[in-house]
Coordinates of C-alpha atoms in Angstrom, one line a residue:
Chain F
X1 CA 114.1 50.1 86.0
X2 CA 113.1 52.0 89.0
X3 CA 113.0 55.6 89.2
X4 CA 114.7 58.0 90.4
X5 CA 114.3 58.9 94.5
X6 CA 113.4 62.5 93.1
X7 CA 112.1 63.7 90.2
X8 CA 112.3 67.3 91.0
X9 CA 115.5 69.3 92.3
X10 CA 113.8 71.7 94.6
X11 CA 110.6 72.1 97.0
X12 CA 109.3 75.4 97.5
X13 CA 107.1 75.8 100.4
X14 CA 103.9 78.2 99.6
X15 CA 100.6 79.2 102.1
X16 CA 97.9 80.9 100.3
X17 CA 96.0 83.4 102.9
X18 CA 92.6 85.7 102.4
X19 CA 89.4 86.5 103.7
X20 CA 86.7 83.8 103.5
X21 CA 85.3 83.2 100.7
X22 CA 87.5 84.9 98.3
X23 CA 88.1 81.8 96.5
X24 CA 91.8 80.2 98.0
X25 CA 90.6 76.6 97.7
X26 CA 89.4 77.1 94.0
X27 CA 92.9 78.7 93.4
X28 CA 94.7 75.8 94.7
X29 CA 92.4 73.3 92.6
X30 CA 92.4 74.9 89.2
X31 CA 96.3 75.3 89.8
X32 CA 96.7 71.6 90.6
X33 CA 93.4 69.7 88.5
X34 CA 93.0 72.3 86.3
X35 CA 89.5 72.3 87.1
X36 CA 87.4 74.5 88.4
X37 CA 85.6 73.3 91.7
X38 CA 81.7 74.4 91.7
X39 CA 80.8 73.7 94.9
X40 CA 83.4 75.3 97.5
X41 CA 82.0 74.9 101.1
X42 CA 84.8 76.9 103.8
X43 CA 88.0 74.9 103.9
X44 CA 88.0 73.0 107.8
X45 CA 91.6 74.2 109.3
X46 CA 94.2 73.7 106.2
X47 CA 94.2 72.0 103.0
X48 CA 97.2 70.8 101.0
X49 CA 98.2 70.6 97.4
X50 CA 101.2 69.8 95.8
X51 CA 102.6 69.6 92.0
X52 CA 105.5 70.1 90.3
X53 CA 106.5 72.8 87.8
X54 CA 109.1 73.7 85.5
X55 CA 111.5 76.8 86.0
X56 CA 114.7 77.7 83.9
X57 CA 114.7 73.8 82.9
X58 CA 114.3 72.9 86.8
X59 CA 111.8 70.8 88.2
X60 CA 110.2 72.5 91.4
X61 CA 107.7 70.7 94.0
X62 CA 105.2 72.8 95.4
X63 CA 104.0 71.9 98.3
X64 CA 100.9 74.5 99.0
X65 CA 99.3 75.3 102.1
X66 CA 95.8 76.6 101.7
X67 CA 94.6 78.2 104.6
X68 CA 90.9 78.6 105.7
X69 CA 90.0 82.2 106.1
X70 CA 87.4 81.8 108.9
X71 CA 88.5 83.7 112.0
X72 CA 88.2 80.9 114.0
X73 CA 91.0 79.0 112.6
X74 CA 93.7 82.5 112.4
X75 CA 95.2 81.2 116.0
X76 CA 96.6 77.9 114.4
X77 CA 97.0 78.5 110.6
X78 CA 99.2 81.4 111.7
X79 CA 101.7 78.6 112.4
X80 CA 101.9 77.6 108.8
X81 CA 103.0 80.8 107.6
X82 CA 106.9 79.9 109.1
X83 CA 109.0 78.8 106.6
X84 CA 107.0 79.8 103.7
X85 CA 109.0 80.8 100.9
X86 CA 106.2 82.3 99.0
X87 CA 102.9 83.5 99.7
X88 CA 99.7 84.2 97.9
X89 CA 97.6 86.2 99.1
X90 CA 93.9 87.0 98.0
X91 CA 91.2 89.1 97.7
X92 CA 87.8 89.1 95.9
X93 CA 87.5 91.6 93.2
X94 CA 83.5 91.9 94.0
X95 CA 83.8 92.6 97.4
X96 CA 85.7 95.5 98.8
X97 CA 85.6 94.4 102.2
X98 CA 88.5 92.1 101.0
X99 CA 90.7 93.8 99.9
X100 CA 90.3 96.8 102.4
X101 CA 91.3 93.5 104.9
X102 CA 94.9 93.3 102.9
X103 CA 97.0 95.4 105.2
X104 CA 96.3 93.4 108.0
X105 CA 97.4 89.9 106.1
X106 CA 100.2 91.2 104.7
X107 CA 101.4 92.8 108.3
X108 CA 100.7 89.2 109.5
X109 CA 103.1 87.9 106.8
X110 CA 105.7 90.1 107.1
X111 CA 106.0 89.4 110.6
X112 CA 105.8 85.4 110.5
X113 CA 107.5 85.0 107.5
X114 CA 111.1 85.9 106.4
X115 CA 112.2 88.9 104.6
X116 CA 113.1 86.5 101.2
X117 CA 109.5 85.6 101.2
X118 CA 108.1 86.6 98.3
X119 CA 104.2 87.6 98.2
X120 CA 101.8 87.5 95.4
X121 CA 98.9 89.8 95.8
X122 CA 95.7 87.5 93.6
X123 CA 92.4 89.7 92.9
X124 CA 90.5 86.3 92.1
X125 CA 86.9 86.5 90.2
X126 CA 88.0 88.7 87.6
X127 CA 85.2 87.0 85.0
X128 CA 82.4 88.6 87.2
X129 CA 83.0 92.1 85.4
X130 CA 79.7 93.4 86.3
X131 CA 80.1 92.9 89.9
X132 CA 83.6 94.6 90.2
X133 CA 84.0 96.5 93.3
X134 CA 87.9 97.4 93.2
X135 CA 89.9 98.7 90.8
X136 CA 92.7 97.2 88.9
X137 CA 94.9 100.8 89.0
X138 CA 94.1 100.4 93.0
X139 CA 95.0 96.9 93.5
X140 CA 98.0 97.6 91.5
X141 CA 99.3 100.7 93.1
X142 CA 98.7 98.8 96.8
X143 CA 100.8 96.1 95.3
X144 CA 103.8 98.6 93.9
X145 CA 103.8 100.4 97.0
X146 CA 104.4 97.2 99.1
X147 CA 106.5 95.7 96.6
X148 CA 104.3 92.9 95.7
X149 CA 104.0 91.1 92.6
X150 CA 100.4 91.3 91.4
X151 CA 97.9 89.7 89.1
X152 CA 93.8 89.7 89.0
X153 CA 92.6 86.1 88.4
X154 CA 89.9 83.8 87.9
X155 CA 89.7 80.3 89.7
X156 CA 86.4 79.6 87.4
X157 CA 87.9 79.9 84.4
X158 CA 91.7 79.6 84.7
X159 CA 92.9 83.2 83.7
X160 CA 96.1 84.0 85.5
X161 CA 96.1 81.2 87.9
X162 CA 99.4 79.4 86.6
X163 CA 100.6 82.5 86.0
X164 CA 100.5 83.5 89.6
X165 CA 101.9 80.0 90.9
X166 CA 104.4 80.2 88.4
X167 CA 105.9 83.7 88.5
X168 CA 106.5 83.6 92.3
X169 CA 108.5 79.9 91.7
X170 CA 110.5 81.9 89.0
X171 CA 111.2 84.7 91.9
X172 CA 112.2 82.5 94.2
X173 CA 114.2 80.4 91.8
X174 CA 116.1 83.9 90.5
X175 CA 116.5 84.7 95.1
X176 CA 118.6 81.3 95.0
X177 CA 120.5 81.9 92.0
X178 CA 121.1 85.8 93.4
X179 CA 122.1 84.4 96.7
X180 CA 120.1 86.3 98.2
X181 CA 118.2 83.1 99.5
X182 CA 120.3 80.9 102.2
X183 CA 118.9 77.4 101.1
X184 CA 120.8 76.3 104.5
X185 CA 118.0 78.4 106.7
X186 CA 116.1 76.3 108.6
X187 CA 113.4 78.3 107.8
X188 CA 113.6 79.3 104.2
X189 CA 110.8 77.4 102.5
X190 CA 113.0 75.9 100.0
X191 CA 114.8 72.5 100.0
X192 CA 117.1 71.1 97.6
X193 CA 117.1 67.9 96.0
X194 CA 119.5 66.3 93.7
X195 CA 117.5 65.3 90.9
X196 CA 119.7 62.2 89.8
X197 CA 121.8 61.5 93.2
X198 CA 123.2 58.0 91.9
X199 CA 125.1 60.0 88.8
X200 CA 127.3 61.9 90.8
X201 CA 129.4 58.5 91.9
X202 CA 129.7 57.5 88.6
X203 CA 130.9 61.2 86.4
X204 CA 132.3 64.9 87.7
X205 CA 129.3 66.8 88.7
X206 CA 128.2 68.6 85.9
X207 CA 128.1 72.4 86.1
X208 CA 124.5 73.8 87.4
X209 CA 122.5 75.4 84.1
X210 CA 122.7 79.3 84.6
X211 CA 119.1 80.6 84.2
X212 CA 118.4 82.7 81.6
X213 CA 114.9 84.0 82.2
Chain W
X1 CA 109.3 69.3 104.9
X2 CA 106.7 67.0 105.6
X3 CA 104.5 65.6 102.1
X4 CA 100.7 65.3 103.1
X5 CA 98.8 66.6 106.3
X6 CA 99.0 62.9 107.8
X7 CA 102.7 63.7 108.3
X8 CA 102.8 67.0 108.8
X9 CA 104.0 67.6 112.4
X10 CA 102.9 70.3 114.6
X11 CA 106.4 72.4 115.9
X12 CA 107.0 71.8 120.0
X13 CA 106.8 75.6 120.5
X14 CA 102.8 75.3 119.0
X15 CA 101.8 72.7 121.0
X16 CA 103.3 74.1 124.4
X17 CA 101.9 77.4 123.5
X18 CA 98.2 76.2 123.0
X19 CA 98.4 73.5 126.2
X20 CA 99.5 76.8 128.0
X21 CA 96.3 78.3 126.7
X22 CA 94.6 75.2 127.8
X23 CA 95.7 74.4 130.8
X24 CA 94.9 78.4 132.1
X25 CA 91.8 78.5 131.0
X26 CA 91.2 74.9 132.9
X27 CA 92.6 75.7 135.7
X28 CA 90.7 78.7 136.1
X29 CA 87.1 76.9 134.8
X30 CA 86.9 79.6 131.8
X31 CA 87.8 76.8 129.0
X32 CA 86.6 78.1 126.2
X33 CA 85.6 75.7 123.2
X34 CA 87.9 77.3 120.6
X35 CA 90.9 77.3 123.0
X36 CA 90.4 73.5 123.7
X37 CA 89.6 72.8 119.6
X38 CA 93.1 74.3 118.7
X39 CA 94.9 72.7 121.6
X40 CA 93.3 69.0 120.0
X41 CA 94.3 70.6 116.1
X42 CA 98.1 70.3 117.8
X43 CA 97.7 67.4 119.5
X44 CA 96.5 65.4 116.8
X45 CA 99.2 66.7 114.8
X46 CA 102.1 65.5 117.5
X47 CA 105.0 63.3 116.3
X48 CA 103.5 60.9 119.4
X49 CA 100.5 58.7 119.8
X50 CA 99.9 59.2 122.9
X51 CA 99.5 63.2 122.3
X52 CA 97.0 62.3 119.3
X53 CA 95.2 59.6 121.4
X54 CA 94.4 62.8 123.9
X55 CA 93.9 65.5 121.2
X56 CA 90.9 62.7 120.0
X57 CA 89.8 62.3 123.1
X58 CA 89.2 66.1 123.3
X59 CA 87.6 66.5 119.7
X60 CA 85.0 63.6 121.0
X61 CA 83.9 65.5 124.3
X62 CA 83.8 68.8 122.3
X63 CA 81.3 66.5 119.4
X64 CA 79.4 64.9 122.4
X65 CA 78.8 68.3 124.1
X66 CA 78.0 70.7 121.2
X67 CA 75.2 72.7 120.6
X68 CA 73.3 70.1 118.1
X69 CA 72.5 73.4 116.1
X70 CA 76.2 74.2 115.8
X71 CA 76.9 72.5 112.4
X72 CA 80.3 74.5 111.3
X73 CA 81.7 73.6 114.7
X74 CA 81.0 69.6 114.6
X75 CA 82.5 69.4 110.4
X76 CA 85.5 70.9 112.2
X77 CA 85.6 67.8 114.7
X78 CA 84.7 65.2 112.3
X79 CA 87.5 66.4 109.9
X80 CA 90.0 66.1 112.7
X81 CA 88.8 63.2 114.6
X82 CA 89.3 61.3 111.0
X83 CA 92.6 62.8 110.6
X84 CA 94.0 62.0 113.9
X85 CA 92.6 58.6 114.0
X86 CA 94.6 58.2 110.0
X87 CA 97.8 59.0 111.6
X88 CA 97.6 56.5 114.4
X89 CA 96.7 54.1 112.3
X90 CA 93.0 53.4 113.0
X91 CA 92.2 53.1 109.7
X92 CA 88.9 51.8 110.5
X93 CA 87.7 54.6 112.5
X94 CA 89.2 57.2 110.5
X95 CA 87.3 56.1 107.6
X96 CA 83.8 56.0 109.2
X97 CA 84.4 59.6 110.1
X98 CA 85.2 60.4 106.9
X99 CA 82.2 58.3 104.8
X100 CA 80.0 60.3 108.2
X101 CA 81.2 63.4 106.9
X102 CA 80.5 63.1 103.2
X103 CA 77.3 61.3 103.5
X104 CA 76.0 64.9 104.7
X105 CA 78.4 66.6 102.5
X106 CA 79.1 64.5 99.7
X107 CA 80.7 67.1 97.5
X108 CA 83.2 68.5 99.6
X109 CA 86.3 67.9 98.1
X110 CA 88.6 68.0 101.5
X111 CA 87.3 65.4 102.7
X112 CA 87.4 63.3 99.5
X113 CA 90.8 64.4 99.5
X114 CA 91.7 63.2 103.1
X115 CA 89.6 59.9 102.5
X116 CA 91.7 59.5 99.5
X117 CA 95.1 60.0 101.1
X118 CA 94.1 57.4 103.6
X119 CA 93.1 54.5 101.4
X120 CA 96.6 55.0 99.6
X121 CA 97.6 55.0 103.5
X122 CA 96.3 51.5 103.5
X123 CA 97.2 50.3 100.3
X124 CA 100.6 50.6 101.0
X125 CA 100.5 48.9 104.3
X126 CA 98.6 46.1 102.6
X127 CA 95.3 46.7 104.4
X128 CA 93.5 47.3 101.4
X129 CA 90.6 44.7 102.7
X130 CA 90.0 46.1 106.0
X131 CA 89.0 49.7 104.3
X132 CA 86.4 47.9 102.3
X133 CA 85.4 45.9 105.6
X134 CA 85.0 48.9 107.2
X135 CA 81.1 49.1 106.7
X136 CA 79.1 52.3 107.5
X137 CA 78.7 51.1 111.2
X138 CA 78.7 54.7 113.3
X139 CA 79.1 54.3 116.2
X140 CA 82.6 55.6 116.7
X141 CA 84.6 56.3 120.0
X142 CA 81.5 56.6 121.7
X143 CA 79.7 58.8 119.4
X144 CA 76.3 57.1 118.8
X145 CA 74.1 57.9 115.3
X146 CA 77.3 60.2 114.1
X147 CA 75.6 60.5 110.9
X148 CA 72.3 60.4 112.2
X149 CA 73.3 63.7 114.8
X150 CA 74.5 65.6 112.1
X151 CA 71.9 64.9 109.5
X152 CA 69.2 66.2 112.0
X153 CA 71.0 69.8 112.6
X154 CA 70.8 69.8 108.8
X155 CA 66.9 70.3 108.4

């Protein structure tokens, strides 16, 4: 038989932003081939990654923008930030210059994204110990202050990564169920897909599953 | 939402705002290379041909005329140049940039990732024969020795 037209009920929209460098594109491919990528030359303009996950017993398509951190690109990718409904955004945990660079991407988020957006601050490299250059109490007090959820993580050898990807779907996932995300908004990052669309000719629409985590 | 970066369309407000950019800076002869690279990154990611057809036509003039030393700046071209020629369909072309591209750099997985997308491209039109057809021959849209130019700034 042929499948279904979807097999996931929702697609969350997500950019990942940084400093060059800092390890975006190794995010993105450890998230989606579980694998981590050895050789890294500077992403050219914007790379894309998809895959879907499970939240509350709902299947969620992200569809992941990884933006190149080079300043020569920052005109354009800025475009991509628009309708993002979550964004991660990275520093390198050996270099301080990175992180001191945060305020200014997360200003450029708040103002191109919407106030639903939800941000996830990623202090990648976290299994190069000996080369730490910020603090995790630092990191995590400049997250708390700015109300951002907040992980360190390593692309190399998987630590946190899901976690990160996963956690901000479950946020945005609890925004919808609160309301407090319009999935009519043009700009809201998220679509919604009925999962089985042919089933709802043939019995009553079953009631949505409450989420319970 | 669009699925892949060969549909991913470029919103109208972008692509006036960088021709604006453009178009000053022509008029006034004070182009600058980056202004016309992200007014061809727009173009070549237009809902219309005709706007890709010119956004290639850019990326080619800015290839042809930069600094041979300038090796960051001609990936850029070559990524898009292959992109934009993907989305209107010339296959062909789009794949000799691409097999240009990783012949220098053959781990990079972008480009393995856009070459990919295109040969799935094909498949599902039922072109599957041309892409092997394709050859290595480089001499694309007027640019001569692609590989060759790019191999050199290399050393």
């Amino acid at each position: 038989m042929s499948a279904p037209p979807y097999s996931y009920s929702y697609i969350f929209k997500y950019i990942i932003i940084g400093d060059m460098g800092v390890g975006k594109s190794c995010l993105l491919h450890q998230f989606t081939e579980k694998k981590f990528m050895s050789d890294c030359p500077h992403t050219i303009g914007v790379e894309f990654g998809t895959r879907i996950i499970d939240v509350c017993g709902q299947k969620i398509k992200l569809q992941i923008w990884d933006t190149a951190g080079q300043e020569r690109f920052r005109a354009v990718t800025r475009s991509y930030y628009r309708g993002a409904a979550g964004a991660l955004m990275v520093y390198d945990t050996t270099r301080r210059t990175t992180y001191n660079h945060l305020s200014s991407w997360l200003t450029d988020t708040r103002n191109l994204t919407n106030p639903s957006t939800v941000i996830f601050l990623i202090g990648n490299k976290s299994d190069l110990k000996d080369q730490r250059d910020v603090a995790y109490e630092e990191a995590k007090q400049f997250a708390d202050e700015n109300g951002l959820m907040f992980v360190e993580a390593s692309a190399k050898t998987g630590d946190n990564v899901e976690e990160a990807f996963v956690e901000t779907a479950k946020k945005i996932f609890q925004c919808i169920q609160d309301g407090r995300l319009d999935l009519n908004a043009t700009e809201s990052g998220v679509q919604h897909k009925p999962s089985q669309p042919g089933r709802q000719t043939l019995t009553d629409q079953s009631p949505k599953p409450s989420c319970s985590c | 939402m669009e699925d892949d970066i060969l549909n991913e369309i470029v919103s109208s407000e972008d692509l006036k705002k960088f021709e604006r950019l453009y178009l000053n800076e022509s008029t006034t002869d004070n182009l600058q290379r980056g202004t016309q690279f992200n007014y061809a990154w727009c173009l070549v990611r237009s809902r219309y041909s005709a706007d890709i057809r010119k956004g290639i036509t850019l990326l080619e003039d800015l290839f042809k005329t930069e600094d041979s030393t300038n090796e960051h700046a001609k990936r850029d071209y070559l990524y898009y140049l292959a992109l934009g020629n993907a989305r209107i369909k010339e296959y062909t072309k789009a794949l000799q940039y691409t097999r240009a591209f990783l012949s220098i750099e053959p781990g990079n997985q972008q480009l393995a990732n856009l070459e990919t997308l295109i040969k799935k491209k094909m498949e599902a039109e039922g072109l599957k024969g041309i892409a092997l057809a394709g050859g290595v021959a480089l001499a694309v849209g007027g640019i001569v020795g692609l590989g060759f130019a790019l191999a050199k700034g290399k050393k």
